[in-house]
mmCIF file of C-alpha atoms in Angstrom:
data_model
loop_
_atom_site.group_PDB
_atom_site.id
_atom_site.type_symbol
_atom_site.label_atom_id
_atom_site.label_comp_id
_atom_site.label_asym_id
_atom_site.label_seq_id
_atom_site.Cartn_x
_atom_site.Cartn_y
_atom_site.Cartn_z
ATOM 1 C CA UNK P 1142 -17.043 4.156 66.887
ATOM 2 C CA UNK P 1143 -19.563 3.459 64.629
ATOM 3 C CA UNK P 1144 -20.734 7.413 64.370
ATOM 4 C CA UNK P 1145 -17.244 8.302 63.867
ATOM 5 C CA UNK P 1146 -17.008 5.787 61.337
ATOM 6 C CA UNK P 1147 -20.047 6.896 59.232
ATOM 7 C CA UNK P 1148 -19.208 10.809 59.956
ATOM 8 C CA UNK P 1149 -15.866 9.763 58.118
ATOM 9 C CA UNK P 1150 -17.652 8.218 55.126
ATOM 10 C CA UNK P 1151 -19.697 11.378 54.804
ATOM 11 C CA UNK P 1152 -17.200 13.490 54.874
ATOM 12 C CA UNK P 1153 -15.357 11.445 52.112
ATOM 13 C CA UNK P 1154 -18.417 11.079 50.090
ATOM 14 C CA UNK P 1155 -18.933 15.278 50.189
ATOM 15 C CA UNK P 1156 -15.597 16.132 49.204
ATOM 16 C CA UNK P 1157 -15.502 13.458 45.853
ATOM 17 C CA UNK P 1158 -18.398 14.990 44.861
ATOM 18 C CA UNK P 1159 -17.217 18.306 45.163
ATOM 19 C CA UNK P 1160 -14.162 17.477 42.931
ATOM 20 C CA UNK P 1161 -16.239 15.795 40.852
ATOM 21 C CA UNK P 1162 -18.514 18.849 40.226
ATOM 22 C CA UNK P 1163 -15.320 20.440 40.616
ATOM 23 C CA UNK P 1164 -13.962 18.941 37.450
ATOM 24 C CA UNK P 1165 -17.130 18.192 35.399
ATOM 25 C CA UNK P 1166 -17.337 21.908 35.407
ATOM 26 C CA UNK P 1167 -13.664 23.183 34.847
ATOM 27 C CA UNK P 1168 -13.466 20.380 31.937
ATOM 28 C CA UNK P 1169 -14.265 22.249 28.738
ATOM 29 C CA UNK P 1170 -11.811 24.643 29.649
ATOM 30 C CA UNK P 1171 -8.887 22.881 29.738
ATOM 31 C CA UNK P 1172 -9.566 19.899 28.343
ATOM 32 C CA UNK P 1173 -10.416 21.284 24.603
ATOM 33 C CA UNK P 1174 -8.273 19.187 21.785
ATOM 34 C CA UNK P 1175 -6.959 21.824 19.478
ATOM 35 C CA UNK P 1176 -7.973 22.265 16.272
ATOM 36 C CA UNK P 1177 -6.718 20.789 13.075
ATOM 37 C CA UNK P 1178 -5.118 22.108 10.125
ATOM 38 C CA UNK P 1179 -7.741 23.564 7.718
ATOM 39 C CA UNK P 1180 -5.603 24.261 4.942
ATOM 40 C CA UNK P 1181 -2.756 24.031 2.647
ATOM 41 C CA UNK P 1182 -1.624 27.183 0.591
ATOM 42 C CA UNK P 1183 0.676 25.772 -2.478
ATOM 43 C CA UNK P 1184 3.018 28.339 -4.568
ATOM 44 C CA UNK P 1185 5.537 27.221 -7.024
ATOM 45 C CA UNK P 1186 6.354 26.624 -10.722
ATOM 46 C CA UNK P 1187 3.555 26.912 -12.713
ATOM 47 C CA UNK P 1188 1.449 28.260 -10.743
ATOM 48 C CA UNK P 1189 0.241 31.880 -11.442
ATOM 49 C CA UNK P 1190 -1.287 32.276 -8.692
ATOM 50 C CA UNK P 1191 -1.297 30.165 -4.863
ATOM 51 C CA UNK P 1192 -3.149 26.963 -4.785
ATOM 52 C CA UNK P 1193 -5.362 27.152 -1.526
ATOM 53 C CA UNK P 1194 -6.730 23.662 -0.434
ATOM 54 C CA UNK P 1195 -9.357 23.960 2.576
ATOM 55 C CA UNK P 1196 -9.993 20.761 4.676
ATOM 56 C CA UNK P 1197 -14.058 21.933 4.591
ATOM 57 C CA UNK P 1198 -13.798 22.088 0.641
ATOM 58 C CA UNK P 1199 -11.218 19.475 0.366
ATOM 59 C CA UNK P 1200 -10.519 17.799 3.006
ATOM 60 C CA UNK P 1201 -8.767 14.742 1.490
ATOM 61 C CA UNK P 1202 -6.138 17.026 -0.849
ATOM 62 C CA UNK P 1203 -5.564 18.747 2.932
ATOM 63 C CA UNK P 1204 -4.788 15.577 4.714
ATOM 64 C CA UNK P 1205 -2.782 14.148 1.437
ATOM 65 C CA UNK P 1206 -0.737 17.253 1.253
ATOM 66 C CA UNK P 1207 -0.262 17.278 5.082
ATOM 67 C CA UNK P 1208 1.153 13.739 5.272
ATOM 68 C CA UNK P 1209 3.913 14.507 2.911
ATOM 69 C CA UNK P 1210 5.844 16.692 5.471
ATOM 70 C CA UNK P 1211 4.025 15.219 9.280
ATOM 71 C CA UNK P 1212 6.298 12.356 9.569
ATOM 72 C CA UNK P 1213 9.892 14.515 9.664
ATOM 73 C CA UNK P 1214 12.126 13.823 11.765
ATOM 74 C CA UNK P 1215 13.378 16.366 14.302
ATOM 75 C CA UNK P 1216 16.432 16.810 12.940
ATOM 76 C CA UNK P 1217 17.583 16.377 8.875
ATOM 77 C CA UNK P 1218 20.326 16.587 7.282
ATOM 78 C CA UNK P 1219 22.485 19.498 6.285
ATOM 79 C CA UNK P 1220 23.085 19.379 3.093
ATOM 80 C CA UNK P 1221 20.822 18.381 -0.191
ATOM 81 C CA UNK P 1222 21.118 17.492 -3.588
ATOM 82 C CA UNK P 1223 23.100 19.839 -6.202
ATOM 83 C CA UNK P 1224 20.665 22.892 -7.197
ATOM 84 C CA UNK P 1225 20.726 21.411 -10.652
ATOM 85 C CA UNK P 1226 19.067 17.743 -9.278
ATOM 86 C CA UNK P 1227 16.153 19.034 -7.291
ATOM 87 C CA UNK P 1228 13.851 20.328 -10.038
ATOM 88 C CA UNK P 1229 10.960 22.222 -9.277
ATOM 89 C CA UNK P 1230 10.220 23.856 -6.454
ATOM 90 C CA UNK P 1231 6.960 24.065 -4.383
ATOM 91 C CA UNK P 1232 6.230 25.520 -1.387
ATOM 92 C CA UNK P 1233 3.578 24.548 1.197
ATOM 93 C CA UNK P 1234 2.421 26.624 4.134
ATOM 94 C CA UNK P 1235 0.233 24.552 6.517
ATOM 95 C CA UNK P 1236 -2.270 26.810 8.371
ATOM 96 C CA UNK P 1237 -4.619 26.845 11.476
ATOM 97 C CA UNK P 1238 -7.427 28.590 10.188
ATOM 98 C CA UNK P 1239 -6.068 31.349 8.407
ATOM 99 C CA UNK P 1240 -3.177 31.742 10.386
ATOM 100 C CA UNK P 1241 0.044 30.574 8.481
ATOM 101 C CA UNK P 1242 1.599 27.700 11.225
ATOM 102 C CA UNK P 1243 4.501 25.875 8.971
ATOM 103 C CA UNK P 1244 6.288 25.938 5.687
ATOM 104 C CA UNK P 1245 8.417 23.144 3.545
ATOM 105 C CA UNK P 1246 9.822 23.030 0.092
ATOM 106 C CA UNK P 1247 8.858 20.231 -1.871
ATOM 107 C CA UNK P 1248 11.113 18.688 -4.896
ATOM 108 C CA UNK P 1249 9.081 15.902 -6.322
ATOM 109 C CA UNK P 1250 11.356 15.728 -9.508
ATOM 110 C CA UNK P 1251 14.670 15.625 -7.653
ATOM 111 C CA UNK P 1252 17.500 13.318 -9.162
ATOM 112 C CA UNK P 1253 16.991 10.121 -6.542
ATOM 113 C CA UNK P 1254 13.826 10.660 -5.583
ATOM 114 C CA UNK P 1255 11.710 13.411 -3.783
ATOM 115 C CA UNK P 1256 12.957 15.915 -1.057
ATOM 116 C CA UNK P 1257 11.833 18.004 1.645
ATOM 117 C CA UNK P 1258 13.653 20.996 3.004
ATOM 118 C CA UNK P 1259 12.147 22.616 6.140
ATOM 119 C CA UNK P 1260 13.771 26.231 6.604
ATOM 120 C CA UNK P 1261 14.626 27.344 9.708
ATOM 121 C CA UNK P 1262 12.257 29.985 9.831
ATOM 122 C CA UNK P 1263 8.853 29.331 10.410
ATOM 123 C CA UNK P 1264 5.607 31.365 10.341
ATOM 124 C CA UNK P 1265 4.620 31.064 13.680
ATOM 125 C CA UNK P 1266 8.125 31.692 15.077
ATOM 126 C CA UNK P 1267 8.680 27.836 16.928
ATOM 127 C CA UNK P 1268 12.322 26.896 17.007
ATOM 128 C CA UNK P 1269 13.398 24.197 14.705
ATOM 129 C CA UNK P 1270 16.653 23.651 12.481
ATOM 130 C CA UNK P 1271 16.779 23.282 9.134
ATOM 131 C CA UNK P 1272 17.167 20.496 7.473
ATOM 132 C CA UNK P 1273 16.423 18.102 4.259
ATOM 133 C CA UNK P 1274 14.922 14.895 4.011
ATOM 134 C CA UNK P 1275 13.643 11.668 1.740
ATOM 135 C CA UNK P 1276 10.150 12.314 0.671
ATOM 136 C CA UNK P 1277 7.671 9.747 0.310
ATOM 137 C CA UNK P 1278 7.492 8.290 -3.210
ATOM 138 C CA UNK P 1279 3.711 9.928 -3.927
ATOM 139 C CA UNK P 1280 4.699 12.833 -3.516
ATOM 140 C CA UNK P 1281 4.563 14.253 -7.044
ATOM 141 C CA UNK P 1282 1.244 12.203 -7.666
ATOM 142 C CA UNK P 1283 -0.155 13.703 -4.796
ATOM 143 C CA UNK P 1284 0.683 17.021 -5.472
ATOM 144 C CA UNK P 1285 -0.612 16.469 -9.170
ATOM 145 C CA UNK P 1286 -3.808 15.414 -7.847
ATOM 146 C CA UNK P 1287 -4.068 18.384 -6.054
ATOM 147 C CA UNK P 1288 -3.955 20.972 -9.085
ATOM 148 C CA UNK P 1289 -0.589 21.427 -9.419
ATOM 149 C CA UNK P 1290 0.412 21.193 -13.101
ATOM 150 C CA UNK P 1291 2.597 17.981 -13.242
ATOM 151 C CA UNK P 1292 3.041 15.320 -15.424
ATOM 152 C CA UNK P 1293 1.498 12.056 -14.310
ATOM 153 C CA UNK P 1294 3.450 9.571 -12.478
ATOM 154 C CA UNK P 1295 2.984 5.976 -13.531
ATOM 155 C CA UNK P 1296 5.694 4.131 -11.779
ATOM 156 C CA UNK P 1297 3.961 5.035 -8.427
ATOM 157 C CA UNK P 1298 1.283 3.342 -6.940
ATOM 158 C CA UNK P 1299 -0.446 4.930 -4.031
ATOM 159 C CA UNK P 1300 -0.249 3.204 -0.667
ATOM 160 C CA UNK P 1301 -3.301 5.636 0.705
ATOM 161 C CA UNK P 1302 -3.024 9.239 1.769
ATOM 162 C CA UNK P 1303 0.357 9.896 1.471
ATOM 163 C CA UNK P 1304 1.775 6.994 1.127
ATOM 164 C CA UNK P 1305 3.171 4.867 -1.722
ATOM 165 C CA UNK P 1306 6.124 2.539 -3.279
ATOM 166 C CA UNK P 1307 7.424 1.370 -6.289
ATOM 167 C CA UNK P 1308 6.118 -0.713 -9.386
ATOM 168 C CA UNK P 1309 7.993 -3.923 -10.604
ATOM 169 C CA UNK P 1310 9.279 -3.996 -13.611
ATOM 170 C CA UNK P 1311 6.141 -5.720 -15.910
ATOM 171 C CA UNK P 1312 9.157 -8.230 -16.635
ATOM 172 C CA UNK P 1313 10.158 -8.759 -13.156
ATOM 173 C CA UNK P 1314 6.466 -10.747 -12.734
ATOM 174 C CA UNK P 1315 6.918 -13.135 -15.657
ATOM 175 C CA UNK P 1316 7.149 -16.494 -13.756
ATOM 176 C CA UNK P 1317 7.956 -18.165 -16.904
ATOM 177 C CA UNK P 1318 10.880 -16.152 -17.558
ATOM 178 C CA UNK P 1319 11.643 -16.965 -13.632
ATOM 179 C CA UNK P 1320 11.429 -20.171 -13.895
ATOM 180 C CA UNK P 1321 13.598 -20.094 -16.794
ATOM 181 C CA UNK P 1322 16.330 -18.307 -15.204
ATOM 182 C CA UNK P 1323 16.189 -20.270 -11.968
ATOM 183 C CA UNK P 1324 16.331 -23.997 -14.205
ATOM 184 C CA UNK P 1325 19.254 -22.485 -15.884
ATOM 185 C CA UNK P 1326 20.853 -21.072 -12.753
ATOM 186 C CA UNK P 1327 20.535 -24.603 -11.309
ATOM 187 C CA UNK P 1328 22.258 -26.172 -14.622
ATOM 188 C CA UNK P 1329 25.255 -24.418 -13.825
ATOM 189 C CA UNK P 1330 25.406 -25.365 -10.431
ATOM 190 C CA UNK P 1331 25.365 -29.256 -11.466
ATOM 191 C CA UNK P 1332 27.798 -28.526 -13.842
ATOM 192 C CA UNK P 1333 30.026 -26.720 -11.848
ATOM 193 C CA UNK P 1334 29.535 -29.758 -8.940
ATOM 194 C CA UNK P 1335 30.679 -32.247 -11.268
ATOM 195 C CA UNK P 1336 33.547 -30.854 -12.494
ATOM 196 C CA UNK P 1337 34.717 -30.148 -9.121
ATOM 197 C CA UNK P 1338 33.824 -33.949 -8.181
ATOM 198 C CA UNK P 1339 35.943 -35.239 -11.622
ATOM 199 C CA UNK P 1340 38.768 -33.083 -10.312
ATOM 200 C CA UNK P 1341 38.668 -34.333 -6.566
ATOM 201 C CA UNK P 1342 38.592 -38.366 -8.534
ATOM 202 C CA UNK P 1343 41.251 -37.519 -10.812
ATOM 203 C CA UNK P 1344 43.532 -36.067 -8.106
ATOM 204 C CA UNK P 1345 42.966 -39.155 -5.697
ATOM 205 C CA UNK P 1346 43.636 -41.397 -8.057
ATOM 206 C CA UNK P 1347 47.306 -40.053 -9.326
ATOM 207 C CA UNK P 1348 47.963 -39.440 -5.731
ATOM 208 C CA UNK P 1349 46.333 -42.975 -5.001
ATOM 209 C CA UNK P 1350 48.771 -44.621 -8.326
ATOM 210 C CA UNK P 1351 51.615 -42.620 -6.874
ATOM 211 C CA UNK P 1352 51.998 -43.941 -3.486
ATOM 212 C CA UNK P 1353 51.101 -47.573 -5.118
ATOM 213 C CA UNK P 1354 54.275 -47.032 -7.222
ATOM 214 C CA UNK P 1355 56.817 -46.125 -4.261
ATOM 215 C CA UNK P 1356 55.994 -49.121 -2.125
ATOM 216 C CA UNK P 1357 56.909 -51.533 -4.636
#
């Protein structure tokens, strides 16, 4: 029993370490994380010539470009803004290498804020449906910062690479003028609660002198 036992063990031992070998060796093949993007190619108005960002010569204008169009949904909607409201146009071709892998149209100027339109056809043939879509709020500053010629953005602040939101209004972050509005906010409210008290006294008491006059 006990020779079966350890015959068993052997056994089991040999053939793990055969897969193990097995796999240690077979690994690199299939195992290999694909490569990323390595460049942006940027055409549009203004621009003589295309504006070709490489993530080993840029590699930050590459990623910031990148994260303007990676977080799409699959599907967008059909229709965009009027042709007059989207401004201008430019478009960004995302490749692998050299090899040309996806394309968008950027509006940063569009009437109610930036846009994305992803045409149905893409360079590398995948299936997808067109569609349009919110785009982030940097997306002209990031494109400026880039080299494309655009005027500079100040009611952005950027959140990061490729991110972003909103300023206040300078006058939105005056606590005295808060303060001020919330005091007389509050003054109304008192006056408003007394009047309604005086009313509610005044009523019971003609109601209260009325009944006092029929039971006599």
């Amino acid at each position: 029993m006990v020779r079966q036992m350890r015959r068993l063990a052997a056994v089991l031992a040999g053939t793990l370490a055969t897969a193990l070998l097995s796999l240690g060796t077979a690994g690199p093949a299939w195992a290999a994380p694909n490569p990323a993007p390595a460049g942006v190619d940027i055409t549009g108005v203004g621009l003589s010539e295309p504006l070709r960002l490489r993530a080993d010569k840029q590699p930050a204008h590459v990623t910031a470009v990148i994260e303007q169009v990676n977080f799409l949904a699959r599907t967008g909607m059909s229709t965009g803004p009027k042709p007059a409201d989207l401004g201008p146009k430019y478009t960004i071709v995302v490749l692998a290498g050299e090899t040309p892998k996806q394309t968008y149209d950027l509006y940063p100027k569009a009437v109610g804020g930036p846009r994305v339109f992803r045409p149905a056809k893409q360079p590398d043939a995948r299936k997808t449906s067109a569609g349009w879509f919110l785009g982030r709020l940097s997306m002209s500053e990031t494109l400026r910062t880039a080299g494309v010629p655009l005027e500079r953005q100040f009611d952005t602040v950027s959140g990061g690479v490729g991110g972003g939101e909103r300023v206040l209004p300078e006058d939105t972050l005056d606590p005295a003028k808060d303060l001020d509005e919330a005091l007389g906010d509050l003054q109304h409210l008192l006056l408003l609660n007394v009047g309604v008290m005086l009313t509610i006294t005044v009523g019971l008491a003609g109601i209260a002198l009325l009944i006092r006059r029929r039971t006599r």
